[in-house]
């Protein structure tokens, strides 16, 4: 019996089992070589956990989620416009191409840094203060620029995945270019695009960590800034570890959801 | 759409005495590929014109040029006396009067059968939801799908989908219908139900232009048969004459292969 004779479901189960086994072996090795008392003090210090809870959840995680959702919603709105511009002809196309290439090509950290420090210097301009900090508006603007560029490409590919006959059928019924786009093309494109967009949301959630460079007040800190501040003020990595766990608590279920959505879409086709 | 529609102008009003479709000296190039080489064709009111020919002969391109899904590179297309290439003409309004049925059905998959028939009525003709649904139901009943109005296209067979597509086109009250190989994507046992709907439609007096490989349908229903090859109309006449007694050698060669 060769490998291909095994049923796919069984094969998947074997693959999963072997990866679990490897992970377990690595954990056991780490457990033997690690300095546990020291790691416990430095990474899982209960006293420090008591200090940072609940504000790590009520302020930091909450801010991370709020910033991500705001940047995602506004960024996706602009992304739809950019995608339509890129698929048009003329100057709008070239503007969209330039915008998308610029902000996909730059590291997100640089974009946020540019929004926070370079734009104010260059244009003698002050970001509106939110929660006592200009860093929020600047950082969010940077995130929106980055997300809109990434999502524009995702949305464009989704729209282009809608069969050409759909537009022809709609136009032959007398619907205009805009009516066709709004009622026929976009609703189908959105369906195609939901799994990859959820993926982009997870990426954005992680990128929101870069907001630390824009600066924040106690009330406007997101998870990474909170963890870093907690680490320096306590000389202990526990706040960072807690932040990491909170990130995973959000991102892993979302990633799982993407997998489910993709499977569902595959069945529908 | 009433004549009071502010988007419409005198020039958008169809001339009832003009032929529904008139094509003069039509050329179409795709890059260096010369697909239509000067087509002259008039389809009169109530006529059922069937277009046959080998694949690549330009018959689908001709049909798609009639409602400007393909923009001609030369020649003129008049729909009910209106020059549709005139940039001042409201092309969307012209298209509401030309129903089109595609080989691949092209139903909107995110809508029910009923919604497929009502969306353009509401958005283009400005009918109310209730009016549009009444008309949509009537049309779906006409194609024998009154029990499928809330089904999505994915829940329907190919033949049912094509009948919904016909109902969708009819719901716009078109003056003429274009069929682009409507049964070519169907399983053989589903072809009959679609042809039956088209036969009923022809009997009701609808002006039709049908690109097809169904010679039986052309013979029985068609009032004129056109044989196209290599971008030109090679032969035309009464279907039974052309099918039984083709004059041109290319027509003879084609028919000897398909009949």
Short mmCIF file of C-alpha atoms in Angstrom, two decimals:
data_model
loop_
_atom_site.label_atom_id
_atom_site.label_comp_id
_atom_site.label_asym_id
_atom_site.label_seq_id
_atom_site.Cartn_x
_atom_site.Cartn_y
_atom_site.Cartn_z
CA UNK A 1 0.00 0.00 0.00
CA UNK A 2 1.47 3.33 -1.06
CA UNK A 3 0.64 6.74 0.36
CA UNK A 4 -1.80 7.50 -2.44
CA UNK A 5 -3.86 4.41 -1.61
CA UNK A 6 -4.85 5.92 1.73
CA UNK A 7 -8.11 7.80 1.80
CA UNK A 8 -7.62 11.62 1.86
CA UNK A 9 -9.41 12.00 5.21
CA UNK A 10 -7.19 9.37 6.78
CA UNK A 11 -4.13 10.91 5.20
CA UNK A 12 -5.04 14.30 6.66
CA UNK A 13 -5.50 12.74 10.09
CA UNK A 14 -2.07 11.11 9.88
CA UNK A 15 -0.51 14.41 8.83
CA UNK A 16 -2.18 16.23 11.72
CA UNK A 17 -1.15 13.58 14.24
CA UNK A 18 2.48 13.67 13.13
CA UNK A 19 2.64 17.48 13.36
CA UNK A 20 1.18 17.33 16.88
CA UNK A 21 3.78 14.76 17.82
CA UNK A 22 6.62 16.94 16.52
CA UNK A 23 5.25 19.95 18.42
CA UNK A 24 5.04 17.89 21.60
CA UNK A 25 8.66 16.71 21.22
CA UNK A 26 9.84 20.33 20.80
CA UNK A 27 7.93 21.39 23.91
CA UNK A 28 9.45 18.54 25.93
CA UNK A 29 12.98 19.45 24.79
CA UNK A 30 12.40 23.10 25.63
CA UNK A 31 11.06 22.08 29.03
CA UNK A 32 14.30 20.25 29.81
CA UNK A 33 16.72 22.92 28.65
CA UNK A 34 14.80 25.98 29.88
CA UNK A 35 15.53 27.72 33.18
CA UNK A 36 11.98 27.43 34.52
CA UNK A 37 12.12 29.38 37.77
CA UNK A 38 13.73 32.28 35.98
CA UNK A 39 11.27 32.12 33.08
CA UNK A 40 8.43 32.03 35.53
CA UNK A 41 9.70 35.17 37.27
CA UNK A 42 10.39 37.04 34.05
CA UNK A 43 7.52 35.96 31.77
CA UNK A 44 4.67 34.73 33.93
CA UNK A 45 5.04 36.84 37.04
CA UNK A 46 1.72 36.64 38.87
CA UNK A 47 2.29 39.82 40.90
CA UNK A 48 2.76 41.84 37.72
CA UNK A 49 -0.21 40.19 36.06
CA UNK A 50 -2.35 41.38 38.96
CA UNK A 51 -1.02 44.90 38.35
CA UNK A 52 -1.77 45.03 34.65
CA UNK A 53 -5.17 43.31 34.74
CA UNK A 54 -7.80 44.34 33.96
CA UNK A 55 -6.52 47.46 32.22
CA UNK A 56 -4.62 45.39 29.64
CA UNK A 57 -8.01 44.13 28.49
CA UNK A 58 -10.29 47.12 29.16
CA UNK A 59 -7.88 49.67 27.70
CA UNK A 60 -5.19 48.00 25.59
CA UNK A 61 -7.07 45.15 23.92
CA UNK A 62 -10.12 47.35 23.56
CA UNK A 63 -8.04 50.06 21.84
CA UNK A 64 -6.38 47.50 19.57
CA UNK A 65 -9.79 46.25 18.45
CA UNK A 66 -11.22 49.75 18.05
CA UNK A 67 -8.25 50.97 16.02
CA UNK A 68 -8.30 47.87 13.84
CA UNK A 69 -12.02 48.10 13.14
CA UNK A 70 -11.89 51.84 12.39
CA UNK A 71 -8.88 51.48 10.08
CA UNK A 72 -10.43 48.45 8.41
CA UNK A 73 -13.84 50.00 7.77
CA UNK A 74 -12.51 53.31 6.46
CA UNK A 75 -9.65 51.59 4.63
CA UNK A 76 -12.01 49.15 2.91
CA UNK A 77 -14.29 52.01 1.88
CA UNK A 78 -11.34 53.71 0.18
CA UNK A 79 -10.18 50.36 -1.15
CA UNK A 80 -13.45 49.88 -3.08
CA UNK A 81 -13.01 53.31 -4.66
CA UNK A 82 -9.35 52.58 -5.44
CA UNK A 83 -10.23 49.21 -6.96
CA UNK A 84 -12.87 50.78 -9.22
CA UNK A 85 -10.40 53.53 -10.15
CA UNK A 86 -7.72 51.01 -10.98
CA UNK A 87 -10.13 49.13 -13.26
CA UNK A 88 -11.11 52.34 -15.06
CA UNK A 89 -9.16 54.02 -17.81
CA UNK A 90 -7.39 57.36 -17.76
CA UNK A 91 -5.81 59.38 -14.95
CA UNK A 92 -7.87 57.72 -12.19
CA UNK A 93 -6.32 54.39 -13.13
CA UNK A 94 -2.79 55.76 -12.83
CA UNK A 95 -3.52 57.51 -9.56
CA UNK A 96 -4.82 54.23 -8.10
CA UNK A 97 -1.87 52.26 -9.44
CA UNK A 98 0.59 54.75 -7.94
CA UNK A 99 -1.19 54.87 -4.60
CA UNK A 100 -1.48 51.10 -4.29
CA UNK A 101 2.13 50.41 -5.31
CA UNK A 102 3.43 53.10 -2.94
CA UNK A 103 1.67 51.91 0.19
CA UNK A 104 2.02 48.22 -0.57
CA UNK A 105 5.69 48.72 -1.26
CA UNK A 106 6.50 50.70 1.87
CA UNK A 107 6.83 48.98 5.23
CA UNK A 108 3.73 49.84 7.28
CA UNK A 109 6.00 51.07 10.05
CA UNK A 110 7.49 53.70 7.74
CA UNK A 111 4.07 54.84 6.56
CA UNK A 112 2.90 55.33 10.13
CA UNK A 113 6.16 57.05 11.04
CA UNK A 114 5.76 59.35 8.05
CA UNK A 115 2.20 60.25 9.04
CA UNK A 116 3.18 60.90 12.64
CA UNK A 117 6.40 62.90 12.21
CA UNK A 118 7.20 63.74 8.59
CA UNK A 119 3.86 65.15 7.45
CA UNK A 120 3.53 67.49 10.48
CA UNK A 121 7.05 68.83 9.85
CA UNK A 122 6.67 69.11 6.09
CA UNK A 123 3.33 70.89 6.15
CA UNK A 124 3.56 72.57 9.56
CA UNK A 125 0.43 70.68 10.48
CA UNK A 126 -0.95 69.27 13.71
CA UNK A 127 -3.03 66.13 13.93
CA UNK A 128 -6.19 66.54 15.99
CA UNK A 129 -5.64 65.34 19.50
CA UNK A 130 -7.65 62.24 20.45
CA UNK A 131 -7.53 61.20 24.09
CA UNK A 132 -4.74 63.70 24.69
CA UNK A 133 -2.49 62.34 21.93
CA UNK A 134 -1.89 63.26 18.33
CA UNK A 135 -0.47 59.81 17.75
CA UNK A 136 -3.91 58.18 17.39
CA UNK A 137 -5.04 60.23 14.40
CA UNK A 138 -1.61 60.05 12.76
CA UNK A 139 -1.22 56.32 13.33
CA UNK A 140 -4.76 55.51 12.22
CA UNK A 141 -4.23 57.53 9.05
CA UNK A 142 -1.13 55.47 8.34
CA UNK A 143 -3.01 52.23 8.94
CA UNK A 144 -5.87 53.37 6.71
CA UNK A 145 -3.44 54.18 3.89
CA UNK A 146 -1.84 50.75 4.16
CA UNK A 147 -5.12 48.83 4.46
CA UNK A 148 -6.78 50.66 1.60
CA UNK A 149 -3.86 49.78 -0.68
CA UNK A 150 -3.85 46.09 0.30
CA UNK A 151 -7.64 45.72 0.29
CA UNK A 152 -7.92 47.50 -3.05
CA UNK A 153 -5.96 44.68 -4.69
CA UNK A 154 -8.06 42.03 -2.91
CA UNK A 155 -11.30 43.71 -3.97
CA UNK A 156 -10.12 44.23 -7.55
CA UNK A 157 -9.29 40.55 -7.89
CA UNK A 158 -12.71 39.69 -6.45
CA UNK A 159 -14.53 41.94 -8.89
CA UNK A 160 -12.51 40.57 -11.79
CA UNK A 161 -13.42 37.05 -10.70
CA UNK A 162 -17.08 37.79 -11.49
CA UNK A 163 -17.73 36.27 -14.93
CA UNK A 164 -17.86 38.71 -17.85
CA UNK A 165 -21.30 37.41 -18.83
CA UNK A 166 -22.79 38.94 -15.67
CA UNK A 167 -21.96 42.45 -16.84
CA UNK A 168 -23.20 41.65 -20.35
CA UNK A 169 -26.50 40.27 -19.07
CA UNK A 170 -27.02 43.30 -16.88
CA UNK A 171 -26.13 45.81 -19.60
CA UNK A 172 -28.38 44.01 -22.09
CA UNK A 173 -31.29 44.55 -19.65
CA UNK A 174 -30.63 48.28 -19.95
CA UNK A 175 -28.91 48.76 -16.61
CA UNK A 176 -26.21 51.42 -16.72
CA UNK A 177 -22.55 50.85 -15.99
CA UNK A 178 -23.02 52.13 -12.43
CA UNK A 179 -26.25 50.17 -11.78
CA UNK A 180 -24.54 47.05 -13.09
CA UNK A 181 -21.55 47.57 -10.83
CA UNK A 182 -23.67 48.27 -7.74
CA UNK A 183 -26.40 45.63 -8.10
CA UNK A 184 -24.70 42.84 -10.04
CA UNK A 185 -20.90 42.96 -9.86
CA UNK A 186 -20.12 44.23 -6.35
CA UNK A 187 -22.51 41.90 -4.44
CA UNK A 188 -20.86 38.91 -6.13
CA UNK A 189 -17.37 40.33 -5.77
CA UNK A 190 -17.93 40.89 -2.05
CA UNK A 191 -18.84 37.24 -1.56
CA UNK A 192 -15.68 36.11 -3.29
CA UNK A 193 -13.66 38.59 -1.31
CA UNK A 194 -14.91 37.92 2.23
CA UNK A 195 -12.37 35.19 3.14
CA UNK A 196 -9.28 37.09 1.88
CA UNK A 197 -10.60 40.31 3.46
CA UNK A 198 -10.95 38.55 6.82
CA UNK A 199 -7.36 37.53 6.37
CA UNK A 200 -6.43 41.16 5.75
CA UNK A 201 -8.27 42.05 8.94
CA UNK A 202 -6.06 39.68 10.91
CA UNK A 203 -2.96 41.20 9.28
CA UNK A 204 -4.20 44.68 10.13
CA UNK A 205 -4.84 43.67 13.73
CA UNK A 206 -1.22 42.64 13.99
CA UNK A 207 -0.04 45.75 12.13
CA UNK A 208 -1.89 47.90 14.66
CA UNK A 209 1.04 47.02 16.95
CA UNK A 210 3.08 49.45 14.85
CA UNK A 211 1.04 52.32 16.28
CA UNK A 212 3.52 52.30 19.15
CA UNK A 213 5.84 54.43 17.02
CA UNK A 214 3.26 57.23 16.73
CA UNK A 215 3.11 57.65 20.50
CA UNK A 216 0.16 57.23 22.83
CA UNK A 217 -1.16 58.35 26.20
CA UNK A 218 -2.16 56.01 29.03
CA UNK A 219 -5.74 55.97 27.76
CA UNK A 220 -4.95 55.53 24.06
CA UNK A 221 -2.36 52.75 24.25
CA UNK A 222 -2.98 49.62 22.28
CA UNK A 223 -1.71 46.17 23.25
CA UNK A 224 1.89 46.42 22.09
CA UNK A 225 2.46 49.92 23.47
CA UNK A 226 0.86 48.78 26.71
CA UNK A 227 3.08 45.72 26.85
CA UNK A 228 6.21 47.69 26.11
CA UNK A 229 5.40 50.36 28.72
CA UNK A 230 4.60 47.64 31.24
CA UNK A 231 7.87 45.93 30.46
CA UNK A 232 10.04 49.02 30.95
CA UNK A 233 8.28 50.21 34.10
CA UNK A 234 8.40 46.76 35.74
CA UNK A 235 11.72 45.51 34.32
CA UNK A 236 9.82 42.34 33.49
CA UNK A 237 8.50 40.73 30.26
CA UNK A 238 5.21 39.50 31.73
CA UNK A 239 3.12 42.36 30.20
CA UNK A 240 4.51 41.46 26.77
CA UNK A 241 3.66 37.81 27.22
CA UNK A 242 0.14 38.73 28.30
CA UNK A 243 -0.21 41.00 25.27
CA UNK A 244 0.97 38.15 23.02
CA UNK A 245 -1.60 35.77 24.50
CA UNK A 246 -4.38 38.33 24.00
CA UNK A 247 -3.37 38.80 20.35
CA UNK A 248 -3.51 35.06 19.81
CA UNK A 249 -6.91 34.83 21.51
CA UNK A 250 -8.27 37.10 18.77
CA UNK A 251 -6.23 36.09 15.74
CA UNK A 252 -6.43 32.30 16.00
CA UNK A 253 -10.24 32.10 16.00
CA UNK A 254 -10.34 34.60 13.14
CA UNK A 255 -7.84 32.58 11.11
CA UNK A 256 -9.92 29.49 11.81
CA UNK A 257 -12.98 31.40 10.58
CA UNK A 258 -11.17 32.25 7.32
CA UNK A 259 -10.55 28.55 6.75
CA UNK A 260 -14.23 27.78 7.35
CA UNK A 261 -15.35 30.57 4.99
CA UNK A 262 -12.99 29.40 2.27
CA UNK A 263 -14.30 25.87 2.55
CA UNK A 264 -17.89 27.14 2.38
CA UNK A 265 -17.15 29.22 -0.73
CA UNK A 266 -15.46 26.24 -2.38
CA UNK A 267 -18.58 24.12 -1.85
CA UNK A 268 -20.86 26.81 -3.31
CA UNK A 269 -18.88 26.88 -6.54
CA UNK B 1 -40.06 54.42 -19.12
CA UNK B 2 -42.45 57.18 -20.07
CA UNK B 3 -41.62 59.82 -22.68
CA UNK B 4 -41.68 62.27 -19.76
CA UNK B 5 -38.43 60.71 -18.51
CA UNK B 6 -35.97 63.61 -18.31
CA UNK B 7 -33.12 61.38 -19.51
CA UNK B 8 -34.94 60.80 -22.79
CA UNK B 9 -35.06 62.99 -25.84
CA UNK B 10 -37.08 63.08 -29.03
CA UNK B 11 -34.32 61.09 -30.79
CA UNK B 12 -34.77 58.20 -28.31
CA UNK B 13 -38.38 57.59 -29.42
CA UNK B 14 -38.60 54.45 -31.54
CA UNK B 15 -40.21 54.68 -34.95
CA UNK B 16 -42.95 51.99 -35.05
CA UNK B 17 -42.87 51.84 -38.84
CA UNK B 18 -39.11 51.16 -39.03
CA UNK B 19 -37.84 47.56 -39.03
CA UNK B 20 -36.87 46.36 -35.52
CA UNK B 21 -33.33 45.54 -36.62
CA UNK B 22 -31.47 46.98 -39.56
CA UNK B 23 -27.77 46.31 -40.05
CA UNK B 24 -25.92 48.05 -42.89
CA UNK B 25 -22.39 47.22 -44.05
CA UNK B 26 -21.34 45.97 -40.63
CA UNK B 27 -17.66 45.26 -39.99
CA UNK B 28 -16.02 44.05 -36.82
CA UNK B 29 -12.31 43.59 -36.17
CA UNK B 30 -10.81 42.03 -33.07
CA UNK B 31 -7.30 43.35 -33.43
CA UNK B 32 -6.12 42.02 -36.79
CA UNK B 33 -8.89 39.43 -36.87
CA UNK B 34 -11.59 40.51 -39.32
CA UNK B 35 -14.70 38.79 -37.92
CA UNK B 36 -17.56 40.53 -39.73
CA UNK B 37 -16.92 41.54 -43.32
CA UNK B 38 -19.79 43.74 -44.35
CA UNK B 39 -23.12 42.37 -43.14
CA UNK B 40 -26.41 43.73 -44.46
CA UNK B 41 -29.47 42.43 -42.68
CA UNK B 42 -32.98 43.62 -41.98
CA UNK B 43 -35.25 41.85 -39.52
CA UNK B 44 -38.89 42.83 -39.91
CA UNK B 45 -41.56 42.90 -37.26
CA UNK B 46 -42.71 39.43 -36.20
CA UNK B 47 -39.98 37.67 -38.14
CA UNK B 48 -38.02 34.81 -36.63
CA UNK B 49 -34.58 34.92 -38.22
CA UNK B 50 -32.36 31.95 -37.50
CA UNK B 51 -28.63 32.28 -38.05
CA UNK B 52 -26.55 29.17 -38.60
CA UNK B 53 -22.97 28.57 -39.58
CA UNK B 54 -19.72 26.98 -38.48
CA UNK B 55 -18.08 28.18 -35.28
CA UNK B 56 -15.97 31.25 -35.84
CA UNK B 57 -18.18 32.38 -38.72
CA UNK B 58 -19.14 35.56 -36.82
CA UNK B 59 -22.78 34.73 -36.12
CA UNK B 60 -22.56 35.39 -32.37
CA UNK B 61 -20.58 38.58 -33.00
CA UNK B 62 -23.30 39.74 -35.38
CA UNK B 63 -25.97 39.09 -32.75
CA UNK B 64 -23.93 40.83 -30.05
CA UNK B 65 -23.40 43.81 -32.34
CA UNK B 66 -27.14 44.36 -32.57
CA UNK B 67 -27.36 45.56 -28.94
CA UNK B 68 -23.79 46.85 -29.02
CA UNK B 69 -22.27 44.33 -26.64
CA UNK B 70 -19.70 44.43 -29.43
CA UNK B 71 -19.03 47.86 -30.85
CA UNK B 72 -18.84 47.68 -34.66
CA UNK B 73 -15.65 48.89 -36.32
CA UNK B 74 -17.59 49.85 -39.43
CA UNK B 75 -21.18 50.13 -40.66
CA UNK B 76 -24.44 51.01 -39.00
CA UNK B 77 -26.94 49.39 -36.66
CA UNK B 78 -30.47 50.79 -36.48
CA UNK B 79 -32.94 49.58 -33.87
CA UNK B 80 -36.50 50.65 -34.66
CA UNK B 81 -35.05 53.43 -36.80
CA UNK B 82 -32.60 54.68 -34.16
CA UNK B 83 -28.88 54.85 -34.92
CA UNK B 84 -27.61 53.14 -31.77
CA UNK B 85 -24.01 54.26 -32.27
CA UNK B 86 -25.06 57.90 -32.05
CA UNK B 87 -23.41 59.05 -28.80
CA UNK B 88 -26.44 61.21 -28.02
CA UNK B 89 -28.82 58.25 -28.11
CA UNK B 90 -29.72 56.72 -24.76
CA UNK B 91 -28.32 53.25 -25.40
CA UNK B 92 -29.60 51.83 -22.10
CA UNK B 93 -33.14 52.70 -23.15
CA UNK B 94 -32.62 51.04 -26.54
CA UNK B 95 -31.36 47.93 -24.77
CA UNK B 96 -34.49 47.66 -22.63
CA UNK B 97 -36.38 47.01 -25.87
CA UNK B 98 -33.99 44.22 -26.95
CA UNK B 99 -34.22 41.08 -24.83
CA UNK B 100 -31.07 38.98 -24.91
CA UNK B 101 -30.62 35.34 -23.97
CA UNK B 102 -27.11 33.92 -23.62
CA UNK B 103 -25.61 30.50 -24.13
CA UNK B 104 -24.38 30.46 -20.52
CA UNK B 105 -27.73 31.83 -19.14
CA UNK B 106 -25.87 34.51 -17.13
CA UNK B 107 -28.50 34.63 -14.40
CA UNK B 108 -27.51 36.69 -11.38
CA UNK B 109 -26.54 33.93 -8.92
CA UNK B 110 -27.05 36.03 -5.79
CA UNK B 111 -30.71 36.65 -6.58
CA UNK B 112 -33.81 34.45 -6.63
CA UNK B 113 -35.47 33.70 -9.95
CA UNK B 114 -38.08 36.35 -9.19
CA UNK B 115 -35.49 38.97 -8.25
CA UNK B 116 -33.62 38.21 -11.46
CA UNK B 117 -36.75 39.25 -13.33
CA UNK B 118 -37.53 42.34 -11.24
CA UNK B 119 -34.21 44.11 -10.65
CA UNK B 120 -33.96 45.80 -14.05
CA UNK B 121 -37.70 46.55 -14.12
CA UNK B 122 -37.27 48.54 -10.92
CA UNK B 123 -33.91 50.16 -11.61
CA UNK B 124 -34.37 50.91 -15.31
CA UNK B 125 -38.09 51.11 -16.00
CA UNK B 126 -38.84 52.66 -12.61
CA UNK B 127 -41.62 50.20 -11.82
CA UNK B 128 -42.64 49.75 -8.18
CA UNK B 129 -41.64 46.57 -6.36
CA UNK B 130 -45.24 45.31 -6.48
CA UNK B 131 -45.66 46.02 -10.19
CA UNK B 132 -42.31 44.44 -11.01
CA UNK B 133 -43.06 41.31 -8.97
CA UNK B 134 -46.47 40.93 -10.60
CA UNK B 135 -44.86 41.10 -14.04
CA UNK B 136 -41.99 38.81 -12.96
CA UNK B 137 -44.43 36.18 -11.67
CA UNK B 138 -46.45 36.37 -14.87
CA UNK B 139 -43.31 35.86 -16.97
CA UNK B 140 -42.05 32.97 -14.84
CA UNK B 141 -45.49 31.39 -15.15
CA UNK B 142 -45.32 31.89 -18.91
CA UNK B 143 -42.10 29.83 -19.04
CA UNK B 144 -43.62 27.22 -16.71
CA UNK B 145 -41.64 28.04 -13.58
CA UNK B 146 -44.31 29.44 -11.27
CA UNK B 147 -43.19 26.96 -8.58
CA UNK B 148 -39.55 28.11 -8.73
CA UNK B 149 -39.89 31.84 -8.17
CA UNK B 150 -37.91 31.80 -4.91
CA UNK B 151 -35.22 29.36 -6.10
CA UNK B 152 -31.69 30.58 -6.65
CA UNK B 153 -30.06 29.79 -10.01
CA UNK B 154 -27.78 27.18 -8.38
CA UNK B 155 -30.89 25.20 -7.37
CA UNK B 156 -32.20 25.04 -10.94
CA UNK B 157 -31.37 22.78 -13.85
CA UNK B 158 -29.79 24.27 -16.96
CA UNK B 159 -33.09 24.23 -18.81
CA UNK B 160 -34.86 25.93 -15.91
CA UNK B 161 -32.11 28.54 -15.68
CA UNK B 162 -32.42 29.33 -19.35
CA UNK B 163 -36.19 29.67 -18.99
CA UNK B 164 -35.68 32.10 -16.10
CA UNK B 165 -33.27 34.01 -18.35
CA UNK B 166 -35.98 34.22 -21.01
CA UNK B 167 -38.52 35.35 -18.40
CA UNK B 168 -36.03 37.98 -17.19
CA UNK B 169 -35.70 39.36 -20.70
CA UNK B 170 -39.47 39.26 -21.33
CA UNK B 171 -40.20 41.12 -18.11
CA UNK B 172 -38.76 44.25 -19.72
CA UNK B 173 -41.51 44.13 -22.40
CA UNK B 174 -38.97 44.01 -25.21
CA UNK B 175 -39.96 44.59 -28.81
CA UNK B 176 -37.52 41.93 -29.99
CA UNK B 177 -35.48 39.05 -28.60
CA UNK B 178 -31.94 37.94 -29.40
CA UNK B 179 -30.93 34.35 -28.66
CA UNK B 180 -27.23 33.45 -28.66
CA UNK B 181 -27.06 29.64 -28.94
CA UNK B 182 -29.63 29.30 -26.15
CA UNK B 183 -29.55 25.50 -26.03
CA UNK B 184 -25.88 24.80 -26.71
CA UNK B 185 -24.89 24.58 -23.03
CA UNK B 186 -27.80 22.28 -22.13
CA UNK B 187 -27.92 18.56 -21.60
CA UNK B 188 -29.81 16.99 -24.54
CA UNK B 189 -32.86 16.08 -22.46
CA UNK B 190 -33.27 19.73 -21.37
CA UNK B 191 -33.15 21.28 -24.84
CA UNK B 192 -36.82 20.56 -25.57
CA UNK B 193 -38.27 22.62 -22.73
CA UNK B 194 -36.33 25.71 -23.79
CA UNK B 195 -37.21 25.30 -27.47
CA UNK B 196 -40.87 24.94 -26.48
CA UNK B 197 -40.77 28.29 -24.69
CA UNK B 198 -39.11 29.88 -27.74
CA UNK B 199 -41.70 28.30 -30.04
CA UNK B 200 -44.53 29.78 -27.94
CA UNK B 201 -42.78 33.12 -28.02
CA UNK B 202 -42.47 33.03 -31.80
CA UNK B 203 -46.15 32.13 -32.12
CA UNK B 204 -47.06 35.14 -29.99
CA UNK B 205 -45.57 37.33 -32.72
CA UNK B 206 -42.29 38.28 -31.09
CA UNK B 207 -39.54 39.47 -33.41
CA UNK B 208 -36.65 37.08 -32.87
CA UNK B 209 -33.10 36.63 -34.04
CA UNK B 210 -31.74 33.24 -33.07
CA UNK B 211 -28.19 31.97 -33.43
CA UNK B 212 -28.62 28.22 -33.17
CA UNK B 213 -27.47 24.75 -34.10
CA UNK B 214 -31.01 23.37 -33.79
CA UNK B 215 -31.89 22.80 -37.44
CA UNK B 216 -35.24 21.28 -36.50
CA UNK B 217 -36.23 24.43 -34.64
CA UNK B 218 -35.03 26.62 -37.51
CA UNK B 219 -37.06 24.62 -40.02
CA UNK B 220 -40.20 24.56 -37.93
CA UNK B 221 -40.24 28.03 -36.35
CA UNK B 222 -37.94 30.19 -38.42
CA UNK B 223 -39.41 32.54 -41.00
CA UNK B 224 -35.96 33.05 -42.53
CA UNK B 225 -32.70 31.18 -42.33
CA UNK B 226 -29.32 32.82 -42.71
CA UNK B 227 -26.15 30.85 -43.32
CA UNK B 228 -22.98 32.67 -42.34
CA UNK B 229 -19.41 31.68 -43.02
CA UNK B 230 -16.16 33.56 -42.60
CA UNK B 231 -17.80 36.86 -41.66
CA UNK B 232 -20.30 37.12 -44.50
CA UNK B 233 -23.88 36.05 -45.14
CA UNK B 234 -23.43 33.30 -47.71
CA UNK B 235 -27.04 32.33 -48.26
CA UNK B 236 -30.48 33.14 -46.92
CA UNK B 237 -34.02 32.13 -47.60
CA UNK B 238 -36.97 30.15 -46.27
CA UNK B 239 -35.58 27.63 -43.80
CA UNK B 240 -36.99 24.56 -45.48
CA UNK B 241 -35.65 25.69 -48.86
CA UNK B 242 -32.16 26.42 -47.57
CA UNK B 243 -32.02 23.23 -45.52
CA UNK B 244 -33.43 20.98 -48.21
CA UNK B 245 -31.88 22.60 -51.23
CA UNK B 246 -28.82 24.71 -50.40
CA UNK B 247 -27.50 26.70 -53.38
CA UNK B 248 -24.03 27.67 -52.29
CA UNK B 249 -21.28 25.00 -52.05
CA UNK B 250 -20.25 26.23 -48.58
CA UNK B 251 -23.82 25.89 -47.33
CA UNK B 252 -23.99 22.41 -48.85
CA UNK B 253 -20.70 21.44 -47.20
CA UNK B 254 -21.82 22.74 -43.80
CA UNK B 255 -25.26 21.13 -43.92
CA UNK B 256 -23.88 17.80 -45.06
CA UNK B 257 -21.82 17.77 -41.86
CA UNK B 258 -24.55 18.76 -39.39
CA UNK B 259 -27.68 17.16 -40.81
#
